[in-house]
Amino acid sequence: PVPSESARVALLGTPSSVGCGHPLRPLLGVPSSATPRETAKSSRPPSIPHFRQATTTAPIARRSVELGDGTSLDLVLVPAGQFVMGDAEGKSEEQPPSPVEIQQPFWLGICEVTNRQYACYDPTHDSRFESKNGYQFGVTGFALNRPDQPVVRVSWHEAMGFCRWLSQRTGMQFTLPTEAQWEYACRAAAASAFSFGDRGHDFSRFANVADLKLREFATIPYAVYQPVAEFIKYDDWIPHDTRYSDDALVTVEVGRYQPNGWGLHDMHGNVAEWTRSQYRPYPYDADDGREDESAEGPKVVRGGSWRDQPADCRSASRWRYPEWQRVYNVGFRMAARAAE
């Protein structure tokens, strides 16, 4: 489909280094034509070194879609290619790793959808705040509803509703990325645990995750943010990595941290993200019904959040939630089919 006049396209030589803005553990038809098929390849096991990871040296295409009221949403064109999905050293639900081919390029949001952007669709939505888990004397906690923070507390159904609204508005075919598209885009041709390096890499410039900064979650109850004067071990109750600090307590404005190789921000951390896919075991198979939007059952959530330790924010990390649930640290980003 040809985008409406409200969709502006710009081709850039390289992605900018400046941006556009985990969940709690699980509670236990026909694929949409809006995104290309992903085909699992069984002829080459992922352990074979010559299995080619996707690479691209071509200019990165970007486009900006108008949402209304001077608000826009920026997209980058993710190239077609193949990759190994999953993690042989990860959790059982990430195994076995399997080669997967993304047959067609697709557009993906450079950043997670923000409160400002979501308000163009639903001005009544409130992402609310993160409670400080104690007496607060009228102080509600740490804000999650600032305009450029990622939207949270939206169900999978509500995220898909935003996709349908934007499709009607622009003439493009928007949806959520499939689980395979999401991991492929997150990796950006990297085979390491994170798009920026291995498990021991300093993540503080690349991701908002549960780290040393969360020690400051212990604040006095009379103010939104004022660390306690006498810190004791019982104040340090949120599990976190103690090696580095990303200088963020809860969610931050999207795009603060450095992007991956394809110009995508916050694929690791900040908020976890809904995918279009139903939660099913590996090996990944796009033809087994997991991409059927009408199917009921838990949906896959990817990327981890400010509340999750780095190990749970890897490219291969996956969780599930019921499609009706609104989660305090789960948002989403947009995908769209590229014109053929």
CSV table of C-alpha atoms in Angstrom, one decimal:
chain,number,residue,atom,x,y,z
A,1,PRO,CA,0.0,0.0,0.0
A,2,VAL,CA,1.1,3.6,-0.7
A,3,PRO,CA,1.4,5.6,2.6
A,4,SER,CA,-0.7,8.7,3.0
A,5,GLU,CA,0.8,12.1,2.6
A,6,SER,CA,1.3,12.2,6.4
A,7,ALA,CA,4.0,9.5,6.1
A,8,ARG,CA,7.4,11.3,5.4
A,9,VAL,CA,10.3,9.2,4.1
A,10,ALA,CA,14.0,10.1,4.5
A,11,LEU,CA,16.9,8.0,3.5
A,12,LEU,CA,20.0,8.4,5.7
A,13,GLY,CA,23.5,7.1,5.3
A,14,THR,CA,23.8,5.8,8.8
A,15,PRO,CA,21.5,5.6,11.8
A,16,SER,CA,21.8,8.5,14.3
A,17,SER,CA,23.3,7.8,17.7
A,18,VAL,CA,20.6,10.0,19.2
A,19,GLY,CA,17.2,8.4,20.0
A,20,CYS,CA,13.6,9.3,19.0
A,21,GLY,CA,11.9,8.6,23.6
A,22,HIS,CA,10.9,-7.6,33.7
A,23,PRO,CA,7.9,-8.3,33.7
A,24,LEU,CA,7.1,-10.3,36.7
A,25,ARG,CA,7.4,-14.0,36.0
A,26,PRO,CA,4.7,-15.8,34.0
A,27,LEU,CA,1.1,-16.2,35.3
A,28,LEU,CA,0.1,-19.1,34.2
A,29,GLY,CA,-6.2,-19.0,12.2
A,30,VAL,CA,-4.2,-17.4,9.6
A,31,PRO,CA,-1.0,-15.4,10.0
A,32,SER,CA,-1.4,-11.7,9.2
A,33,SER,CA,-0.1,-10.5,5.8
A,34,ALA,CA,1.2,-7.4,7.5
A,35,THR,CA,4.6,-9.0,8.2
A,36,PRO,CA,6.8,-11.3,6.1
A,37,ARG,CA,7.0,-15.0,6.9
A,38,GLU,CA,9.9,-16.4,8.9
A,39,THR,CA,11.0,-19.8,7.9
A,40,ALA,CA,12.9,-22.2,10.2
A,41,LYS,CA,15.7,-24.0,8.4
A,42,SER,CA,16.5,-27.5,9.6
A,43,SER,CA,19.2,-28.4,7.0
A,44,ARG,CA,22.0,-26.4,8.8
A,45,PRO,CA,22.3,-26.8,12.6
A,46,PRO,CA,23.1,-23.6,14.3
A,47,SER,CA,26.4,-25.0,15.6
A,48,ILE,CA,27.9,-25.0,12.1
A,49,PRO,CA,30.3,-21.9,12.0
A,50,HIS,CA,29.6,-21.0,8.4
A,51,PHE,CA,25.9,-20.4,8.9
A,52,ARG,CA,25.8,-16.7,7.8
A,53,GLN,CA,24.5,-14.1,10.2
A,54,ALA,CA,22.7,-11.2,8.4
A,55,THR,CA,24.9,-8.2,7.5
A,56,THR,CA,24.2,-5.1,5.6
A,57,THR,CA,26.4,-2.4,4.2
A,58,ALA,CA,23.6,-0.6,2.4
A,59,PRO,CA,22.3,2.8,3.6
A,60,ILE,CA,19.8,2.6,6.3
A,61,ALA,CA,16.3,3.7,5.3
A,62,ARG,CA,14.2,5.6,7.8
A,63,ARG,CA,10.8,7.1,7.7
A,64,SER,CA,8.7,9.2,10.1
A,65,VAL,CA,4.9,8.7,10.4
A,66,GLU,CA,2.7,11.5,11.6
A,67,LEU,CA,0.3,10.6,14.5
A,68,GLY,CA,-1.3,14.0,14.9
A,69,ASP,CA,-0.9,17.1,17.1
A,70,GLY,CA,2.7,17.4,15.9
A,71,THR,CA,3.6,13.9,17.1
A,72,SER,CA,5.4,11.4,14.9
A,73,LEU,CA,6.8,7.9,15.1
A,74,ASP,CA,10.2,7.0,13.6
A,75,LEU,CA,10.9,3.8,11.9
A,76,VAL,CA,14.0,2.1,10.4
A,77,LEU,CA,14.0,-0.5,7.7
A,78,VAL,CA,15.4,-3.8,9.0
A,79,PRO,CA,17.0,-5.8,6.1
A,80,ALA,CA,16.1,-9.4,5.2
A,81,GLY,CA,18.6,-12.1,6.3
A,82,GLN,CA,19.1,-15.2,8.4
A,83,PHE,CA,20.2,-15.7,12.0
A,84,VAL,CA,20.3,-18.3,14.8
A,85,MET,CA,17.3,-17.8,17.1
A,86,GLY,CA,17.7,-18.8,20.7
A,87,ASP,CA,20.6,-19.4,23.1
A,88,ALA,CA,22.3,-22.7,23.7
A,89,GLU,CA,23.6,-21.3,27.0
A,90,GLY,CA,20.3,-19.7,28.0
A,91,LYS,CA,17.2,-21.0,29.7
A,92,SER,CA,15.3,-24.1,28.6
A,93,GLU,CA,12.6,-22.1,26.9
A,94,GLU,CA,15.3,-20.5,24.7
A,95,GLN,CA,16.4,-23.9,23.3
A,96,PRO,CA,17.1,-25.5,21.0
A,97,PRO,CA,18.6,-22.7,18.9
A,98,SER,CA,17.6,-22.9,15.3
A,99,PRO,CA,18.4,-21.1,12.1
A,100,VAL,CA,15.6,-18.8,10.9
A,101,GLU,CA,15.3,-16.8,7.8
A,102,ILE,CA,13.6,-13.4,7.6
A,103,GLN,CA,12.6,-13.4,3.9
A,104,GLN,CA,11.6,-9.8,3.5
A,105,PRO,CA,12.8,-6.5,5.0
A,106,PHE,CA,10.3,-4.8,7.4
A,107,TRP,CA,9.9,-1.4,9.2
A,108,LEU,CA,10.4,-1.4,13.0
A,109,GLY,CA,10.0,1.4,15.5
A,110,ILE,CA,13.4,3.0,16.3
A,111,CYS,CA,12.1,3.4,19.9
A,112,GLU,CA,9.4,2.0,22.1
A,113,VAL,CA,6.0,3.7,21.7
A,114,THR,CA,5.8,6.5,24.2
A,115,ASN,CA,3.0,7.9,26.4
A,116,ARG,CA,2.8,10.9,24.1
A,117,GLN,CA,2.4,8.8,21.0
A,118,TYR,CA,-0.1,6.4,22.6
A,119,ALA,CA,-2.2,9.4,23.7
A,120,CYS,CA,-2.9,10.2,20.1
A,121,TYR,CA,-4.8,6.9,20.0
A,122,ASP,CA,-6.1,6.8,23.6
A,123,PRO,CA,-5.9,10.1,25.5
A,124,THR,CA,-7.4,8.5,28.6
A,125,HIS,CA,-4.6,6.0,29.2
A,126,ASP,CA,-2.4,6.5,32.2
A,127,SER,CA,0.8,4.5,32.7
A,128,ARG,CA,0.7,5.7,36.3
A,129,PHE,CA,3.7,5.3,38.6
A,130,GLU,CA,5.9,2.8,40.3
A,131,SER,CA,5.1,2.5,44.0
A,132,LYS,CA,8.0,2.8,46.5
A,133,ASN,CA,6.5,0.0,48.4
A,134,GLY,CA,6.1,1.8,51.7
A,135,TYR,CA,4.3,4.6,53.5
A,136,GLN,CA,4.3,7.5,51.1
A,137,PHE,CA,2.3,10.2,52.8
A,138,GLY,CA,0.6,11.4,49.7
A,139,VAL,CA,3.6,10.8,47.4
A,140,THR,CA,2.6,8.4,44.7
A,141,GLY,CA,6.0,7.1,43.7
A,142,PHE,CA,8.2,7.3,40.7
A,143,ALA,CA,6.4,8.5,37.5
A,144,LEU,CA,5.9,6.2,34.6
A,145,ASN,CA,3.5,8.5,32.7
A,146,ARG,CA,5.8,11.3,31.5
A,147,PRO,CA,5.3,12.1,27.8
A,148,ASP,CA,8.6,10.6,26.5
A,149,GLN,CA,8.7,7.6,28.8
A,150,PRO,CA,7.5,4.3,27.1
A,151,VAL,CA,3.9,3.6,27.5
A,152,VAL,CA,3.2,0.7,29.9
A,153,ARG,CA,0.1,-1.1,31.4
A,154,VAL,CA,-1.3,-1.7,27.9
A,155,SER,CA,-2.5,-5.2,27.2
A,156,TRP,CA,-1.6,-7.1,24.0
A,157,HIS,CA,-5.1,-6.4,22.7
A,158,GLU,CA,-4.7,-2.7,23.3
A,159,ALA,CA,-1.3,-2.7,21.6
A,160,MET,CA,-2.9,-4.4,18.6
A,161,GLY,CA,-5.6,-1.8,18.7
A,162,PHE,CA,-3.0,1.0,18.3
A,163,CYS,CA,-1.6,-0.9,15.3
A,164,ARG,CA,-5.0,-1.1,13.6
A,165,TRP,CA,-5.6,2.6,14.3
A,166,LEU,CA,-2.3,3.6,12.9
A,167,SER,CA,-2.8,1.4,9.8
A,168,GLN,CA,-6.1,3.1,9.1
A,169,ARG,CA,-4.5,6.5,9.6
A,170,THR,CA,-1.5,6.0,7.4
A,171,GLY,CA,-2.3,3.3,4.8
A,172,MET,CA,0.6,1.2,6.0
A,173,GLN,CA,0.1,-2.2,7.4
A,174,PHE,CA,1.2,-1.9,11.1
A,175,THR,CA,1.3,-4.7,13.6
A,176,LEU,CA,3.5,-6.0,16.4
A,177,PRO,CA,6.7,-7.7,15.3
A,178,THR,CA,6.7,-11.5,15.5
A,179,GLU,CA,9.0,-13.1,18.0
A,180,ALA,CA,11.5,-14.0,15.3
A,181,GLN,CA,11.5,-10.5,13.8
A,182,TRP,CA,12.0,-9.0,17.2
A,183,GLU,CA,15.1,-11.1,18.1
A,184,TYR,CA,16.5,-10.7,14.6
A,185,ALA,CA,16.2,-6.9,14.9
A,186,CYS,CA,17.6,-6.9,18.4
A,187,ARG,CA,20.7,-8.8,17.5
A,188,ALA,CA,21.4,-6.6,14.5
A,189,ALA,CA,23.8,-9.3,13.1
A,190,ALA,CA,25.4,-9.9,16.4
A,191,ALA,CA,25.7,-13.5,17.7
A,192,SER,CA,26.6,-12.5,21.2
A,193,ALA,CA,24.3,-12.5,24.2
A,194,PHE,CA,23.5,-8.8,23.7
A,195,SER,CA,23.7,-6.7,20.5
A,196,PHE,CA,26.6,-4.8,22.1
A,197,GLY,CA,28.6,-7.7,23.5
A,198,ASP,CA,28.7,-10.8,25.7
A,199,ARG,CA,27.4,-11.3,29.2
A,200,GLY,CA,30.3,-9.6,30.9
A,201,HIS,CA,30.2,-6.5,28.8
A,202,ASP,CA,29.5,-3.1,30.4
A,203,PHE,CA,25.8,-2.5,29.6
A,204,SER,CA,25.5,0.9,31.2
A,205,ARG,CA,25.7,2.9,28.0
A,206,PHE,CA,23.3,0.6,26.1
A,207,ALA,CA,20.5,-0.4,28.3
A,208,ASN,CA,18.3,0.5,31.3
A,209,VAL,CA,18.3,-2.6,33.4
A,210,ALA,CA,18.3,-3.6,37.1
A,211,ASP,CA,21.7,-2.5,38.3
A,212,LEU,CA,23.6,-0.6,41.0
A,213,LYS,CA,21.3,2.5,40.6
A,214,LEU,CA,18.4,0.5,42.1
A,215,ARG,CA,20.0,0.8,45.5
A,216,GLU,CA,18.6,4.4,45.4
A,217,PHE,CA,15.0,3.0,45.3
A,218,ALA,CA,15.1,3.3,49.0
A,219,THR,CA,13.9,6.9,49.5
A,220,ILE,CA,12.3,8.8,52.3
A,221,PRO,CA,8.5,8.7,52.3
A,222,TYR,CA,8.0,12.4,52.3
A,223,ALA,CA,9.4,13.1,48.8
A,224,VAL,CA,9.3,11.6,45.4
A,225,TYR,CA,13.1,11.2,45.3
A,226,GLN,CA,15.4,11.7,48.2
A,227,PRO,CA,17.6,8.7,49.2
A,228,VAL,CA,17.5,7.6,52.8
A,229,ALA,CA,20.3,9.2,54.9
A,230,GLU,CA,21.3,5.9,56.6
A,231,PHE,CA,21.2,3.1,54.1
A,232,ILE,CA,21.0,-0.4,55.6
A,233,LYS,CA,21.1,-3.8,53.9
A,234,TYR,CA,17.3,-4.3,54.2
A,235,ASP,CA,16.8,-1.2,52.0
A,236,ASP,CA,18.5,-2.9,49.1
A,237,TRP,CA,15.7,-5.3,48.4
A,238,ILE,CA,15.4,-5.3,44.6
A,239,PRO,CA,17.6,-7.9,42.9
A,240,HIS,CA,20.1,-6.1,40.7
A,241,ASP,CA,23.6,-6.3,39.0
A,242,THR,CA,26.2,-4.6,41.2
A,243,ARG,CA,28.9,-4.0,38.6
A,244,TYR,CA,27.6,-1.0,36.8
A,245,SER,CA,25.1,1.9,37.0
A,246,ASP,CA,23.0,3.1,34.0
A,247,ASP,CA,21.8,6.1,36.0
A,248,ALA,CA,18.1,5.2,35.8
A,249,LEU,CA,15.7,4.1,38.5
A,250,VAL,CA,12.6,3.2,36.5
A,251,THR,CA,11.8,3.9,32.9
A,252,VAL,CA,13.5,6.8,31.2
A,253,GLU,CA,12.7,8.8,28.0
A,254,VAL,CA,13.2,6.5,25.0
A,255,GLY,CA,16.4,6.8,23.0
A,256,ARG,CA,18.6,7.8,25.9
A,257,TYR,CA,21.0,4.9,25.5
A,258,GLN,CA,23.2,4.0,22.5
A,259,PRO,CA,21.4,2.1,19.7
A,260,ASN,CA,22.3,-1.3,18.2
A,261,GLY,CA,24.0,-1.7,14.8
A,262,TRP,CA,20.7,-1.1,13.0
A,263,GLY,CA,19.8,2.1,14.8
A,264,LEU,CA,17.3,0.6,17.2
A,265,HIS,CA,17.2,1.9,20.8
A,266,ASP,CA,16.1,0.2,24.0
A,267,MET,CA,15.9,-3.3,22.6
A,268,HIS,CA,17.5,-4.4,25.8
A,269,GLY,CA,15.8,-3.0,29.0
A,270,ASN,CA,13.7,0.1,29.7
A,271,VAL,CA,10.5,-1.8,29.2
A,272,ALA,CA,9.8,-5.3,28.0
A,273,GLU,CA,7.8,-5.5,24.7
A,274,TRP,CA,4.8,-7.4,23.4
A,275,THR,CA,5.4,-9.4,20.3
A,276,ARG,CA,2.6,-10.7,18.0
A,277,SER,CA,3.5,-14.3,18.7
A,278,GLN,CA,1.8,-16.8,20.8
A,279,TYR,CA,4.1,-18.4,23.4
A,280,ARG,CA,5.1,-21.9,22.2
A,281,PRO,CA,8.2,-24.0,22.7
A,282,TYR,CA,11.2,-24.0,20.3
A,283,PRO,CA,12.3,-24.8,17.7
A,284,TYR,CA,10.6,-21.8,16.2
A,285,ASP,CA,8.2,-22.6,13.4
A,286,ALA,CA,6.2,-19.8,11.8
A,287,ASP,CA,3.8,-22.3,10.3
A,288,ASP,CA,2.6,-24.0,13.5
A,289,GLY,CA,0.0,-21.3,14.3
A,290,ARG,CA,2.0,-19.2,16.7
A,291,GLU,CA,1.5,-16.2,14.6
A,292,ASP,CA,-2.2,-16.5,14.3
A,293,GLU,CA,-3.6,-13.3,15.8
A,294,SER,CA,-7.0,-14.9,16.5
A,295,ALA,CA,-5.5,-17.6,18.7
A,296,GLU,CA,-6.0,-17.3,22.4
A,297,GLY,CA,-3.3,-17.9,24.9
A,298,PRO,CA,-0.2,-16.2,26.4
A,299,LYS,CA,1.8,-14.0,24.1
A,300,VAL,CA,5.6,-13.6,24.0
A,301,VAL,CA,7.3,-10.6,25.7
A,302,ARG,CA,10.8,-9.7,24.8
A,303,GLY,CA,13.7,-7.5,25.8
A,304,GLY,CA,13.4,-7.2,29.6
A,305,SER,CA,13.0,-4.0,31.5
A,306,TRP,CA,14.5,-1.6,34.2
A,307,ARG,CA,13.3,-4.1,36.8
A,308,ASP,CA,15.2,-7.1,35.3
A,309,GLN,CA,18.8,-8.0,35.7
A,310,PRO,CA,20.9,-8.1,32.5
A,311,ALA,CA,20.8,-11.9,32.2
A,312,ASP,CA,17.0,-11.5,31.6
A,313,CYS,CA,17.4,-8.8,29.0
A,314,ARG,CA,19.5,-10.7,26.5
A,315,SER,CA,18.5,-10.9,22.8
A,316,ALA,CA,17.2,-14.4,23.3
A,317,SER,CA,15.3,-13.9,26.6
A,318,ARG,CA,11.6,-14.6,26.4
A,319,TRP,CA,8.7,-14.4,28.8
A,320,ARG,CA,4.9,-14.8,28.5
A,321,TYR,CA,1.8,-13.0,29.7
A,322,PRO,CA,-1.9,-13.4,29.0
A,323,GLU,CA,-3.0,-11.2,26.2
A,324,TRP,CA,-5.4,-9.4,28.4
A,325,GLN,CA,-3.0,-8.4,31.1
A,326,ARG,CA,-1.7,-4.9,31.7
A,327,VAL,CA,1.8,-5.1,33.1
A,328,TYR,CA,3.7,-2.3,34.9
A,329,ASN,CA,6.9,-2.8,32.9
A,330,VAL,CA,5.6,-4.0,29.5
A,331,GLY,CA,5.1,-1.8,26.5
A,332,PHE,CA,5.6,-2.3,22.7
A,333,ARG,CA,7.1,-1.0,19.5
A,334,MET,CA,5.6,-1.0,16.0
A,335,ALA,CA,6.4,-3.1,13.0
A,336,ALA,CA,5.2,-2.6,9.4
A,337,ARG,CA,5.5,-4.4,6.1
A,338,ALA,CA,7.9,-2.8,3.7
A,339,ALA,CA,6.5,-2.0,0.2
A,340,GLU,CA,7.3,-4.7,-2.3
